């Protein structure tokens, strides 16, 4: 196990270094001058030049790369060009929306997908299975933003049970959770559909294995076999999907954040790109890459916990 | 049994969350305003973005003069002023008893500090060019300031009303970006970046106090989300409603009021006068006659907009209607192209990221130009790309853009401006205008400038942007027009 962890750890660090170089270079070649953007159509060229200097956009490439990386390591993410406040503070504020939203959506999707997937597998080819497969097919096909709009039209515009969007802050946790509910549902249902389908097919595969027949033969009930043998073995592909889904939910909720005008990390990156607030873009993207790589790492470790054979395989 | 338990739990959760929604109070004293763009920082003297003024102008910060709802310039922190006979000395008499929000007194020193700061070396003021005529600012006594000019400047009183010239205090100026301290009827309370900004009533305001106790500005960029936010009551007013396609729904709903007003946004098909064949006036005239303005207004703006024939808002008293000079006449357009000896013309059309006038308008214009035999290559750009490719590098033939600054006809005289309209007669008119303060003479010069642009088909003049405001029918006192980009809520209140 330790050498397994070491190997995974090294590949984690190397991926991070490679990602930082790519992110930095891509943003270097993006067209558009942040200073000109901020000062607008009527600015004098001198004012633009002064601002470029103030923003530290004039130094040599390597120097700027390393000052960024060492800043990140010290927790200093720099000052946002547009908001004029520390980037670390902006990220800290928004992670309190994006992270709970991702976890909320993930919890919903898992809570829905597990029972639904198991029922479909166990009652294979029954009307329940056919209905579930049909419903999840629709769930996979419907884009989450369109579904989000339908939710808004029904629950906010017509019934007025929920706000159409926005986020009131965590000082009232119930209101905050309420504000995240529609976005979380919109994010969760398509994910749940995918997860339920994976759960079903993975469980069907294991249910056909010889050891399941042996378990039944030694006298375990169907429920016991399912719980003790089949489910645990069917979990590996499901865990992979959950890991991928978490990364997607954390970084990929941009469109949902726009529909519900939630100030999350995705929208921060989006606004940063359009307003050429490159320092924000760089740091947030790096952070998201870090989160994704970390989640992948954790999923790998979980595999090893679920299936001891994988620990040996890496050696 | 289990199923019904689940249903019960769900119903309970829903009932709980619905019960948490506060009951509608009788007389409301707050307002929630939806804005499309979020201000970057909050200092109007250091940002070009109109979004800054849309939150703080007149509400938090005040200048010596200010824009009134009808576009006229009225006294602000200067209650009156005298202008010397030679037009070189302006003496401002300041209001007394005004205080900044941090409790410090407002006086002549703050005025000198603020005006000197605009022209200081290293100043990042986005409209610095408007105040270059100021030679010196002198404190006569705590309530009197004398401004001496290098040459007469007929626009000074007008330009001092811009958000870029608001009065700030030396103690707080450096922190205004995140904690704006002004003299206005509202104070800054808090901000959640990306979501909202809250203002509170200034209880010790020097002038007529605000009727509201507070206001929240929420930032909603997505047109569909804007529609839902109004419908769900999350915002009470959208002064610049971004989804014209759904306006009819609000017009038919008694809970809402739709207010169509004027803006200072001249929307144009800009042409690169410095690049062949667009340096040929015949080609520019041909393009002008190929354009059917009403079709663009109907197709791209859902009917909201007023055709213009020159670079001036129809709401301006000096506006001259010159639309007939560039009327829609495809046959004339083809004839002019033939006369200029132009065949197989392909022009680049670079569009900024504005869904309405630029992207939808761009498609219509491309079709109209194709009908007279001009091909276009359309490129969709982001703002930062547009600024560098079109505005700074002038690497374009055509672009569609709305110039939203008030009274900005003078940009055609700027030597390095992206139109590259180098016209000696026009430059002379603008030079004369800047040193003329007599209203009658100014009007004459402005009209001459308008005519010059129309005669030379400097650009394709399309239409004046309309201000489409959607608000709660009980809300009173929002500006109907937008003489400057501001959301002045100092007179806003709720009907019973």
PDB file of C-alpha atoms in Angstrom, chain B residues 204-339:
ATOM      1  CA  UNK B 204     -27.368  62.604   7.623  1.00  0.00           C
ATOM      2  CA  UNK B 205     -27.639  63.554   3.951  1.00  0.00           C
ATOM      3  CA  UNK B 206     -27.183  67.281   3.279  1.00  0.00           C
ATOM      4  CA  UNK B 207     -29.934  67.565   0.641  1.00  0.00           C
ATOM      5  CA  UNK B 208     -33.386  66.071   0.039  1.00  0.00           C
ATOM      6  CA  UNK B 209     -33.246  62.688   1.789  1.00  0.00           C
ATOM      7  CA  UNK B 210     -33.967  59.471  -0.100  1.00  0.00           C
ATOM      8  CA  UNK B 211     -37.431  57.934   0.306  1.00  0.00           C
ATOM      9  CA  UNK B 212     -36.115  54.388   0.451  1.00  0.00           C
ATOM     10  CA  UNK B 213     -34.301  52.903   3.422  1.00  0.00           C
ATOM     11  CA  UNK B 214     -32.157  50.705   1.233  1.00  0.00           C
ATOM     12  CA  UNK B 215     -31.574  49.197  -2.192  1.00  0.00           C
ATOM     13  CA  UNK B 216     -30.054  46.020  -3.530  1.00  0.00           C
ATOM     14  CA  UNK B 217     -28.519  45.777  -6.985  1.00  0.00           C
ATOM     15  CA  UNK B 218     -28.452  42.222  -8.311  1.00  0.00           C
ATOM     16  CA  UNK B 219     -26.427  41.179 -11.336  1.00  0.00           C
ATOM     17  CA  UNK B 220     -28.215  38.930 -13.789  1.00  0.00           C
ATOM     18  CA  UNK B 221     -26.606  38.611 -17.193  1.00  0.00           C
ATOM     19  CA  UNK B 222     -28.704  35.855 -18.704  1.00  0.00           C
ATOM     20  CA  UNK B 223     -31.853  37.141 -20.507  1.00  0.00           C
ATOM     21  CA  UNK B 224     -33.932  34.113 -19.489  1.00  0.00           C
ATOM     22  CA  UNK B 225     -32.832  34.463 -15.883  1.00  0.00           C
ATOM     23  CA  UNK B 226     -33.754  38.173 -16.016  1.00  0.00           C
ATOM     24  CA  UNK B 227     -37.249  37.258 -17.166  1.00  0.00           C
ATOM     25  CA  UNK B 228     -37.638  34.672 -14.402  1.00  0.00           C
ATOM     26  CA  UNK B 229     -36.252  36.999 -11.731  1.00  0.00           C
ATOM     27  CA  UNK B 230     -38.849  39.683 -12.544  1.00  0.00           C
ATOM     28  CA  UNK B 231     -41.670  37.168 -12.772  1.00  0.00           C
ATOM     29  CA  UNK B 232     -40.729  35.515  -9.488  1.00  0.00           C
ATOM     30  CA  UNK B 233     -40.409  38.880  -7.734  1.00  0.00           C
ATOM     31  CA  UNK B 234     -36.686  38.467  -7.061  1.00  0.00           C
ATOM     32  CA  UNK B 235     -36.118  41.911  -8.551  1.00  0.00           C
ATOM     33  CA  UNK B 236     -38.547  44.845  -8.675  1.00  0.00           C
ATOM     34  CA  UNK B 237     -37.059  46.637 -11.620  1.00  0.00           C
ATOM     35  CA  UNK B 238     -34.825  45.959 -14.591  1.00  0.00           C
ATOM     36  CA  UNK B 239     -33.970  49.459 -15.867  1.00  0.00           C
ATOM     37  CA  UNK B 240     -32.245  48.006 -18.949  1.00  0.00           C
ATOM     38  CA  UNK B 241     -34.153  44.817 -19.595  1.00  0.00           C
ATOM     39  CA  UNK B 242     -32.011  42.449 -21.680  1.00  0.00           C
ATOM     40  CA  UNK B 243     -34.740  40.251 -23.256  1.00  0.00           C
ATOM     41  CA  UNK B 244     -36.816  42.411 -25.652  1.00  0.00           C
ATOM     42  CA  UNK B 245     -38.450  39.249 -27.016  1.00  0.00           C
ATOM     43  CA  UNK B 246     -40.442  38.812 -23.794  1.00  0.00           C
ATOM     44  CA  UNK B 247     -41.441  42.465 -23.263  1.00  0.00           C
ATOM     45  CA  UNK B 248     -44.946  41.869 -24.638  1.00  0.00           C
ATOM     46  CA  UNK B 249     -45.617  39.422 -21.825  1.00  0.00           C
ATOM     47  CA  UNK B 250     -44.906  42.128 -19.261  1.00  0.00           C
ATOM     48  CA  UNK B 251     -46.948  44.696 -21.176  1.00  0.00           C
ATOM     49  CA  UNK B 252     -49.991  42.433 -20.835  1.00  0.00           C
ATOM     50  CA  UNK B 253     -49.452  41.768 -17.135  1.00  0.00           C
ATOM     51  CA  UNK B 254     -50.987  44.342 -14.731  1.00  0.00           C
ATOM     52  CA  UNK B 255     -48.360  43.565 -12.090  1.00  0.00           C
ATOM     53  CA  UNK B 256     -45.715  45.180 -14.279  1.00  0.00           C
ATOM     54  CA  UNK B 257     -45.054  48.420 -16.094  1.00  0.00           C
ATOM     55  CA  UNK B 258     -42.929  48.639 -19.231  1.00  0.00           C
ATOM     56  CA  UNK B 259     -41.225  51.983 -19.820  1.00  0.00           C
ATOM     57  CA  UNK B 260     -39.639  52.670 -23.175  1.00  0.00           C
ATOM     58  CA  UNK B 261     -37.242  55.615 -22.989  1.00  0.00           C
ATOM     59  CA  UNK B 262     -34.352  57.137 -24.856  1.00  0.00           C
ATOM     60  CA  UNK B 263     -30.639  56.585 -24.362  1.00  0.00           C
ATOM     61  CA  UNK B 264     -27.472  58.212 -25.619  1.00  0.00           C
ATOM     62  CA  UNK B 265     -26.506  55.050 -27.497  1.00  0.00           C
ATOM     63  CA  UNK B 266     -25.909  55.766 -31.174  1.00  0.00           C
ATOM     64  CA  UNK B 267     -25.738  52.388 -32.850  1.00  0.00           C
ATOM     65  CA  UNK B 268     -23.663  52.480 -36.013  1.00  0.00           C
ATOM     66  CA  UNK B 269     -22.195  50.318 -38.705  1.00  0.00           C
ATOM     67  CA  UNK B 270     -18.670  51.672 -38.251  1.00  0.00           C
ATOM     68  CA  UNK B 271     -16.524  51.765 -41.382  1.00  0.00           C
ATOM     69  CA  UNK B 272     -12.757  51.917 -41.545  1.00  0.00           C
ATOM     70  CA  UNK B 273     -12.355  55.198 -43.475  1.00  0.00           C
ATOM     71  CA  UNK B 274      -8.603  54.674 -43.565  1.00  0.00           C
ATOM     72  CA  UNK B 275      -8.692  51.476 -45.636  1.00  0.00           C
ATOM     73  CA  UNK B 276      -9.488  51.103 -49.356  1.00  0.00           C
ATOM     74  CA  UNK B 277     -12.096  50.899 -50.730  1.00  0.00           C
ATOM     75  CA  UNK B 278     -13.867  52.429 -47.725  1.00  0.00           C
ATOM     76  CA  UNK B 279     -11.748  55.572 -48.062  1.00  0.00           C
ATOM     77  CA  UNK B 280     -13.900  56.252 -51.114  1.00  0.00           C
ATOM     78  CA  UNK B 281     -17.000  58.221 -50.118  1.00  0.00           C
ATOM     79  CA  UNK B 282     -19.000  56.641 -52.972  1.00  0.00           C
ATOM     80  CA  UNK B 283     -18.480  53.172 -51.505  1.00  0.00           C
ATOM     81  CA  UNK B 284     -19.526  54.367 -48.053  1.00  0.00           C
ATOM     82  CA  UNK B 285     -22.591  56.021 -49.542  1.00  0.00           C
ATOM     83  CA  UNK B 286     -23.428  52.796 -51.389  1.00  0.00           C
ATOM     84  CA  UNK B 287     -23.282  50.865 -48.112  1.00  0.00           C
ATOM     85  CA  UNK B 288     -25.451  53.478 -46.391  1.00  0.00           C
ATOM     86  CA  UNK B 289     -28.180  53.143 -49.057  1.00  0.00           C
ATOM     87  CA  UNK B 290     -28.035  49.339 -48.890  1.00  0.00           C
ATOM     88  CA  UNK B 291     -29.175  49.391 -45.261  1.00  0.00           C
ATOM     89  CA  UNK B 292     -32.829  49.136 -44.292  1.00  0.00           C
ATOM     90  CA  UNK B 293     -32.814  50.573 -40.756  1.00  0.00           C
ATOM     91  CA  UNK B 294     -36.379  49.611 -39.896  1.00  0.00           C
ATOM     92  CA  UNK B 295     -35.729  45.984 -40.838  1.00  0.00           C
ATOM     93  CA  UNK B 296     -32.800  45.937 -38.400  1.00  0.00           C
ATOM     94  CA  UNK B 297     -34.813  47.581 -35.623  1.00  0.00           C
ATOM     95  CA  UNK B 298     -37.669  45.125 -36.138  1.00  0.00           C
ATOM     96  CA  UNK B 299     -35.542  42.035 -36.654  1.00  0.00           C
ATOM     97  CA  UNK B 300     -32.737  42.550 -34.183  1.00  0.00           C
ATOM     98  CA  UNK B 301     -34.337  44.776 -31.547  1.00  0.00           C
ATOM     99  CA  UNK B 302     -37.954  43.573 -31.644  1.00  0.00           C
ATOM    100  CA  UNK B 303     -39.041  47.037 -32.739  1.00  0.00           C
ATOM    101  CA  UNK B 304     -37.290  49.019 -30.007  1.00  0.00           C
ATOM    102  CA  UNK B 305     -35.103  51.831 -31.384  1.00  0.00           C
ATOM    103  CA  UNK B 306     -35.305  55.095 -33.322  1.00  0.00           C
ATOM    104  CA  UNK B 307     -33.640  55.463 -36.747  1.00  0.00           C
ATOM    105  CA  UNK B 308     -30.849  58.049 -36.894  1.00  0.00           C
ATOM    106  CA  UNK B 309     -29.101  59.663 -39.855  1.00  0.00           C
ATOM    107  CA  UNK B 310     -26.183  61.149 -37.970  1.00  0.00           C
ATOM    108  CA  UNK B 311     -24.252  60.777 -34.724  1.00  0.00           C
ATOM    109  CA  UNK B 312     -26.649  62.412 -32.268  1.00  0.00           C
ATOM    110  CA  UNK B 313     -29.438  61.232 -30.013  1.00  0.00           C
ATOM    111  CA  UNK B 314     -32.921  62.213 -31.280  1.00  0.00           C
ATOM    112  CA  UNK B 315     -33.612  63.180 -27.647  1.00  0.00           C
ATOM    113  CA  UNK B 316     -31.023  65.935 -27.939  1.00  0.00           C
ATOM    114  CA  UNK B 317     -32.471  69.416 -28.695  1.00  0.00           C
ATOM    115  CA  UNK B 318     -29.738  69.921 -31.309  1.00  0.00           C
ATOM    116  CA  UNK B 319     -30.578  66.735 -33.191  1.00  0.00           C
ATOM    117  CA  UNK B 320     -31.163  67.122 -36.948  1.00  0.00           C
ATOM    118  CA  UNK B 321     -33.078  64.379 -38.744  1.00  0.00           C
ATOM    119  CA  UNK B 322     -30.822  63.446 -41.657  1.00  0.00           C
ATOM    120  CA  UNK B 323     -32.122  59.901 -42.184  1.00  0.00           C
ATOM    121  CA  UNK B 324     -33.466  60.765 -45.654  1.00  0.00           C
ATOM    122  CA  UNK B 325     -29.930  61.385 -46.875  1.00  0.00           C
ATOM    123  CA  UNK B 326     -29.074  57.727 -46.401  1.00  0.00           C
ATOM    124  CA  UNK B 327     -32.491  56.201 -47.125  1.00  0.00           C
ATOM    125  CA  UNK B 328     -32.883  52.552 -48.068  1.00  0.00           C
ATOM    126  CA  UNK B 329     -32.352  52.436 -51.831  1.00  0.00           C
ATOM    127  CA  UNK B 330     -30.609  49.274 -53.082  1.00  0.00           C
ATOM    128  CA  UNK B 331     -30.771  50.396 -56.736  1.00  0.00           C
ATOM    129  CA  UNK B 332     -28.927  53.615 -55.921  1.00  0.00           C
ATOM    130  CA  UNK B 333     -26.462  51.583 -53.926  1.00  0.00           C
ATOM    131  CA  UNK B 334     -25.691  49.319 -56.884  1.00  0.00           C
ATOM    132  CA  UNK B 335     -25.360  52.347 -59.173  1.00  0.00           C
ATOM    133  CA  UNK B 336     -22.899  54.017 -56.784  1.00  0.00           C
ATOM    134  CA  UNK B 337     -20.781  50.881 -56.613  1.00  0.00           C
ATOM    135  CA  UNK B 338     -20.702  50.678 -60.402  1.00  0.00           C
ATOM    136  CA  UNK B 339     -19.774  54.354 -60.575  1.00  0.00           C
TER     137      UNK B 339
END
